[in-house]
Coordinates of C-alpha atoms and ligand atoms in Angstrom, one line a residue:
M1 CA -186.0 35.0 -119.1
E2 CA -183.0 35.2 -122.6
N3 CA -180.1 35.3 -121.5
F4 CA -178.5 39.2 -123.4
L5 CA -177.9 42.0 -121.8
A6 CA -180.6 45.8 -122.0
L7 CA -177.9 47.3 -123.4
E8 CA -174.3 46.7 -125.3
I9 CA -172.2 49.0 -126.4
T10 CA -169.0 48.5 -127.2
N11 CA -165.7 51.1 -129.0
L12 CA -168.5 54.0 -128.9
S13 CA -166.9 57.0 -131.0
K14 CA -168.5 59.6 -132.0
E15 CA -167.2 63.4 -133.2
F16 CA -169.0 66.1 -134.6
K17 CA -167.2 67.9 -137.6
T18 CA -167.9 72.1 -137.3
K19 CA -166.4 74.4 -139.7
Q20 CA -163.6 75.4 -137.0
N21 CA -162.8 71.5 -135.5
T22 CA -163.4 68.5 -135.1
I23 CA -165.3 67.5 -131.5
H24 CA -164.8 64.0 -129.9
A25 CA -167.7 64.1 -127.7
L26 CA -167.7 59.8 -127.2
K27 CA -164.6 58.6 -127.3
N28 CA -164.8 54.7 -127.5
I29 CA -166.6 53.7 -124.8
S30 CA -167.8 50.4 -124.0
L31 CA -170.2 49.6 -121.3
N32 CA -173.1 47.1 -120.6
V33 CA -176.4 46.9 -118.8
N34 CA -178.3 44.2 -117.1
K35 CA -181.4 44.1 -117.5
G36 CA -183.9 44.5 -115.0
E37 CA -180.8 47.0 -113.5
I38 CA -181.5 51.2 -112.9
F39 CA -178.2 52.6 -114.5
G40 CA -177.1 55.7 -114.0
L41 CA -175.5 58.1 -116.6
L42 CA -173.3 61.1 -114.9
G43 CA -170.7 63.4 -115.7
P44 CA -170.5 67.7 -115.9
N45 CA -172.2 69.8 -118.3
G46 CA -170.7 68.6 -122.0
A47 CA -169.2 65.5 -121.0
G48 CA -170.9 63.6 -124.3
K49 CA -174.3 62.4 -121.9
S50 CA -176.9 63.6 -124.7
T51 CA -174.8 62.3 -127.6
F52 CA -175.0 58.6 -126.0
I53 CA -178.8 59.2 -126.2
N54 CA -179.9 60.3 -128.6
I55 CA -178.2 57.7 -130.5
L56 CA -179.7 55.2 -128.6
A57 CA -183.3 57.3 -129.6
G58 CA -182.0 57.1 -132.8
T59 CA -181.6 61.3 -133.3
V60 CA -178.0 61.4 -133.8
I61 CA -175.9 58.4 -135.7
K62 CA -172.3 57.7 -134.2
S63 CA -169.2 57.5 -136.5
S64 CA -167.9 54.4 -135.5
G65 CA -168.7 51.3 -132.8
S66 CA -171.4 49.3 -132.0
V67 CA -174.3 49.5 -130.2
K68 CA -176.6 46.7 -129.2
V69 CA -180.1 47.0 -127.9
W70 CA -181.9 44.3 -126.2
N71 CA -180.2 42.6 -128.6
F72 CA -181.1 44.3 -131.5
D73 CA -178.1 45.9 -133.4
L74 CA -178.9 49.3 -134.6
D75 CA -177.7 49.4 -138.1
K76 CA -178.8 46.2 -139.1
N77 CA -182.5 46.4 -137.0
P78 CA -182.9 50.7 -135.9
R79 CA -186.9 49.6 -135.7
E80 CA -186.4 47.4 -133.4
V81 CA -184.1 48.9 -132.0
R82 CA -186.0 51.4 -131.6
S83 CA -188.8 49.9 -130.5
S84 CA -187.2 48.1 -127.2
I85 CA -186.9 52.1 -125.7
G86 CA -188.8 54.6 -124.5
I87 CA -187.4 57.8 -124.1
V88 CA -188.5 60.8 -121.4
P89 CA -187.4 63.6 -122.4
Q90 CA -186.2 66.9 -120.1
E91 CA -188.8 69.6 -121.4
T92 CA -192.6 69.3 -120.9
N93 CA -193.5 70.3 -124.8
L94 CA -197.1 68.8 -123.4
D95 CA -199.8 69.9 -126.2
P96 CA -202.2 71.6 -123.2
F97 CA -205.5 71.2 -125.1
F98 CA -205.0 67.2 -124.8
T99 CA -206.0 65.0 -121.8
P100 CA -203.1 61.8 -120.8
R101 CA -205.8 60.0 -122.2
K102 CA -206.3 61.5 -125.4
L103 CA -202.2 61.9 -125.9
L104 CA -201.2 58.4 -125.2
E105 CA -204.0 57.2 -127.5
I106 CA -202.0 59.9 -130.2
Q107 CA -198.9 58.4 -129.2
A108 CA -200.1 54.7 -129.5
G109 CA -201.9 55.3 -133.4
M110 CA -198.0 56.9 -134.1
Y111 CA -196.6 53.4 -132.9
G112 CA -198.9 51.3 -134.8
I113 CA -199.9 50.5 -131.9
K114 CA -204.5 48.8 -132.4
E115 CA -206.9 49.8 -130.0
S116 CA -207.6 46.8 -129.3
E117 CA -203.8 46.6 -128.1
R118 CA -203.3 49.3 -125.8
I119 CA -202.9 49.5 -122.7
T120 CA -203.9 53.3 -121.8
D121 CA -205.6 52.4 -118.6
K122 CA -202.4 50.4 -117.5
I123 CA -200.1 52.8 -118.6
L124 CA -202.1 55.8 -116.7
E125 CA -202.8 53.8 -113.3
I126 CA -198.9 53.2 -113.8
T127 CA -198.0 56.6 -113.3
M128 CA -200.8 57.6 -110.9
L129 CA -202.7 59.7 -113.8
Q130 CA -205.7 57.9 -113.1
D131 CA -207.7 61.0 -111.6
K132 CA -206.6 62.9 -114.5
A133 CA -207.1 60.8 -117.4
D134 CA -209.8 62.8 -118.8
S135 CA -208.7 66.7 -117.0
Y136 CA -206.5 68.8 -120.2
A137 CA -202.9 68.9 -120.0
R138 CA -202.3 71.9 -119.0
S139 CA -204.1 71.6 -115.9
L140 CA -201.9 69.7 -114.3
S141 CA -199.2 69.6 -111.9
G142 CA -195.4 70.2 -113.0
G143 CA -195.0 66.8 -111.3
M144 CA -198.3 65.3 -113.4
K145 CA -196.2 66.7 -116.2
R146 CA -193.3 64.7 -116.1
R147 CA -195.4 62.0 -114.9
L148 CA -198.1 61.8 -118.2
L149 CA -194.5 62.3 -120.1
V150 CA -193.3 58.9 -118.4
A151 CA -196.5 57.4 -120.0
K152 CA -196.5 59.3 -123.2
A153 CA -192.8 56.5 -122.8
L154 CA -194.3 53.5 -121.9
V155 CA -197.0 53.3 -124.8
H156 CA -195.5 51.4 -126.8
R157 CA -194.6 48.7 -124.1
P158 CA -190.9 49.5 -124.0
P159 CA -188.5 47.3 -121.8
I160 CA -185.5 50.0 -120.9
L161 CA -186.8 53.7 -120.4
I162 CA -184.0 56.0 -120.9
L163 CA -184.9 59.1 -118.9
D164 CA -182.9 62.4 -119.4
E165 CA -182.2 63.9 -116.0
P166 CA -185.6 62.4 -115.3
T167 CA -186.3 65.5 -111.7
A168 CA -184.0 68.4 -113.7
G169 CA -186.9 71.9 -112.5
V170 CA -188.1 70.1 -109.6
D171 CA -188.8 71.1 -106.5
V172 CA -187.5 68.6 -103.7
D173 CA -190.9 67.3 -102.9
L174 CA -192.2 65.9 -106.6
R175 CA -188.8 64.9 -106.6
Q176 CA -188.5 62.4 -104.4
Q177 CA -191.8 60.9 -105.2
L178 CA -191.1 61.5 -109.4
L179 CA -187.9 58.8 -107.8
E180 CA -190.4 56.4 -106.1
N181 CA -192.1 55.8 -109.2
I182 CA -188.9 55.7 -111.0
Q183 CA -188.8 52.5 -108.7
Q184 CA -191.7 50.7 -108.8
L185 CA -191.8 50.7 -113.0
N186 CA -187.9 48.8 -112.1
K187 CA -189.6 47.0 -110.0
Q188 CA -192.2 46.3 -112.8
G189 CA -189.0 45.0 -114.8
V190 CA -188.8 48.2 -116.3
T191 CA -185.0 47.9 -117.3
I192 CA -184.2 51.9 -116.1
I193 CA -181.0 54.1 -118.0
L194 CA -181.2 58.0 -116.4
T195 CA -179.0 60.6 -116.9
T196 CA -178.5 63.3 -113.7
H197 CA -176.8 66.2 -112.7
Y198 CA -177.7 65.4 -109.3
L199 CA -175.8 62.6 -106.7
Q200 CA -177.5 62.7 -104.1
E201 CA -180.4 61.1 -106.1
A202 CA -178.0 58.3 -108.6
Q203 CA -176.3 57.3 -105.5
Q204 CA -180.4 56.4 -103.7
L205 CA -181.4 54.7 -106.4
C206 CA -178.9 53.6 -109.1
D207 CA -177.3 50.1 -109.2
R208 CA -174.8 50.9 -111.4
I209 CA -173.0 54.0 -112.5
A210 CA -170.8 55.3 -115.2
I211 CA -169.3 58.4 -115.0
I212 CA -168.0 60.0 -118.6
N213 CA -165.8 63.3 -118.2
H214 CA -164.9 64.9 -121.7
G215 CA -166.2 62.0 -124.0
Q216 CA -164.4 58.8 -122.0
L217 CA -165.9 56.8 -120.0
I218 CA -163.8 57.5 -116.4
A219 CA -166.2 55.0 -114.0
L220 CA -168.7 52.0 -114.1
D221 CA -168.7 50.2 -110.8
K222 CA -171.7 49.3 -108.5
T223 CA -172.6 52.7 -106.4
E224 CA -171.5 51.6 -103.7
N225 CA -168.5 49.5 -104.8
L226 CA -168.0 54.0 -105.9
L227 CA -168.3 55.4 -102.6
N228 CA -166.1 52.6 -101.0
N229 CA -163.6 53.5 -103.3
I230 CA -162.9 57.7 -101.6
L231 CA -161.3 57.0 -98.4
T232 CA -161.5 60.3 -96.9
K233 CA -163.9 60.8 -94.1
K234 CA -164.6 63.5 -91.9
I235 CA -165.1 63.8 -87.8
I236 CA -166.2 67.1 -86.4
F237 CA -166.3 67.7 -82.7
K238 CA -168.4 70.8 -81.8
L239 CA -167.3 72.1 -78.6
K240 CA -169.8 73.6 -75.8
V241 CA -167.0 77.3 -75.8
P242 CA -165.1 77.3 -78.7
K243 CA -162.3 77.5 -78.8
N244 CA -158.7 77.7 -81.4
I245 CA -156.6 74.5 -81.2
G246 CA -154.1 75.4 -83.8
E247 CA -153.9 74.5 -87.6
K248 CA -152.9 70.4 -87.4
L249 CA -153.1 67.6 -84.5
K250 CA -149.8 65.8 -83.8
S251 CA -150.9 62.8 -86.8
G252 CA -150.2 66.1 -89.1
L253 CA -153.6 65.9 -89.8
T254 CA -155.4 69.6 -91.0
I255 CA -158.2 70.9 -87.8
N256 CA -160.7 73.2 -90.2
Y257 CA -163.2 75.8 -88.1
P258 CA -166.5 74.6 -90.1
K259 CA -168.3 77.3 -87.2
P260 CA -167.2 79.3 -84.2
E261 CA -168.0 76.1 -82.5
L262 CA -167.5 73.5 -84.5
I263 CA -164.2 71.4 -85.1
S264 CA -163.4 69.7 -88.3
V265 CA -161.1 67.5 -89.4
T266 CA -160.6 65.3 -92.8
Y267 CA -158.8 61.8 -93.1
N268 CA -158.4 58.9 -95.4
K269 CA -159.6 56.1 -93.0
N270 CA -156.8 53.5 -94.6
E271 CA -153.9 55.4 -92.5
N272 CA -156.1 57.2 -89.3
K273 CA -157.5 55.4 -87.3
I274 CA -160.7 57.1 -86.2
E275 CA -159.6 56.7 -82.2
E276 CA -155.6 58.5 -82.3
I277 CA -157.9 61.8 -84.6
I278 CA -160.3 61.8 -80.7
S279 CA -157.3 61.1 -78.5
E280 CA -155.4 64.3 -80.2
V281 CA -158.1 66.4 -80.2
K282 CA -159.1 65.5 -76.3
E283 CA -155.9 66.2 -75.3
K284 CA -156.0 69.6 -75.9
N285 CA -158.4 70.0 -73.7
I286 CA -161.2 71.2 -74.8
E287 CA -164.8 70.6 -74.0
I288 CA -166.6 68.5 -76.1
L289 CA -170.6 68.1 -76.7
D290 CA -170.4 66.0 -79.3
I291 CA -168.7 63.6 -82.4
L292 CA -170.6 63.1 -85.6
T293 CA -168.6 61.7 -88.4
E294 CA -169.2 61.7 -92.0
D295 CA -169.6 60.0 -94.7
A296 CA -167.7 60.3 -98.6
D297 CA -170.8 60.7 -100.6
L298 CA -170.9 60.8 -104.4
E299 CA -170.3 64.3 -105.2
D300 CA -166.4 64.0 -103.6
V301 CA -166.2 60.3 -105.9
F302 CA -167.6 62.7 -108.6
L303 CA -164.6 65.5 -108.1
K304 CA -162.2 63.1 -107.5
L305 CA -162.2 61.6 -110.5
T306 CA -163.2 64.7 -112.5
K307 CA -160.3 66.4 -111.6
K308 CA -158.2 63.5 -111.7
N309 CA -159.8 63.3 -116.1
A310 CA -159.7 66.6 -116.2
Ligands
LIG1 P1 -173.6 66.2 -121.7 O1 -175.4 65.8 -122.3 O2 -173.0 65.5 -121.3 O3 -173.8 68.0 -122.6 P2 -173.7 66.0 -124.8 O4 -173.6 65.1 -125.4 O5 -174.7 67.9 -125.3 O6 -172.7 66.0 -123.7 O7 -171.7 67.2 -126.0 C1 -171.3 67.0 -125.3 C2 -169.9 67.4 -126.9 O8 -170.9 67.5 -128.1 C3 -170.1 69.0 -126.1 O9 -168.7 69.9 -126.2 C4 -171.1 69.9 -127.2 O10 -170.1 70.5 -127.8 C5 -170.5 69.0 -128.1 N1 -172.1 68.7 -128.8 C6 -173.5 68.0 -129.0 N2 -174.4 68.7 -130.1 C7 -172.8 68.4 -131.2 C8 -174.0 68.8 -132.2 N3 -174.7 69.2 -132.7 N4 -172.8 69.7 -133.1 C9 -171.0 70.2 -132.8 N5 -171.2 69.4 -131.2 C10 -171.7 69.2 -130.4

């Protein structure tokens, strides 16, 4: 494969000028996405995620900076940029009176793809819609409608697929299935960029994650590294009989009581030794039934970073 990046963003900025003021939706964002990656774009509401995606999609014009998609410059080759990405929107506004096959054929027509070059059946297969290919869209379940949106975005065979909140409003079972579909597509070589509110989902799916807040890039790393950077951990003791052992341990760590029979202590894994915490708690003369530890998750990383940059 030729050696270039899937996405190369340099000093990208966007200001929206309204009558009252100027909103800096993106401030000097620079980031790269590698070919074959699943890349997550996270941030609280209003962070600038949609603006970023809309610039790639060509529906918002950037104020400054450079955008390269599959080695095509957005300013010089907007058409090639557009054909390099497939965008899966959030809303499921499908025409209920067409079948999946018909919708894909119409979409292919809009992209000017000749009938002989269409891969409708292949797309129906990889989005697991073969069985419903000839049913009306209105009879599809929520999960199938989502998959049909993915199918539509794949019609012109883009090497990059961008999913905007792919599982928003999808129930838990379907969410898992949808995530597996995304992983499957990635295995077949599609580079995936997704925005999500569900940190758990990003943690499960993404190779690397960028976190933006107030239009600024505040973190960009491998998912694993982001999680390792959070040093706090939690240890929870389950007691046979509920007991209050005070507010602090000898070492100064705060004791919490999430339930009467539970004692929890949050500690820093660089500063505190878990054995010492356990022996300090044992000194309190209590009968311990169980000890659990909890790792930090992306939620902790996110809270820490967005608080710092508030
Ligand atoms: P996110 O997708 O992360 O929720 P957005 O990209 O939608 O964030 O918004 C980023 C900021 O830009 C917000 O302050 C939003 O109000 C502002 N914004 C987005 N689109 C427009 C627009 N068309 N006109 C004015 N302000 C906008």
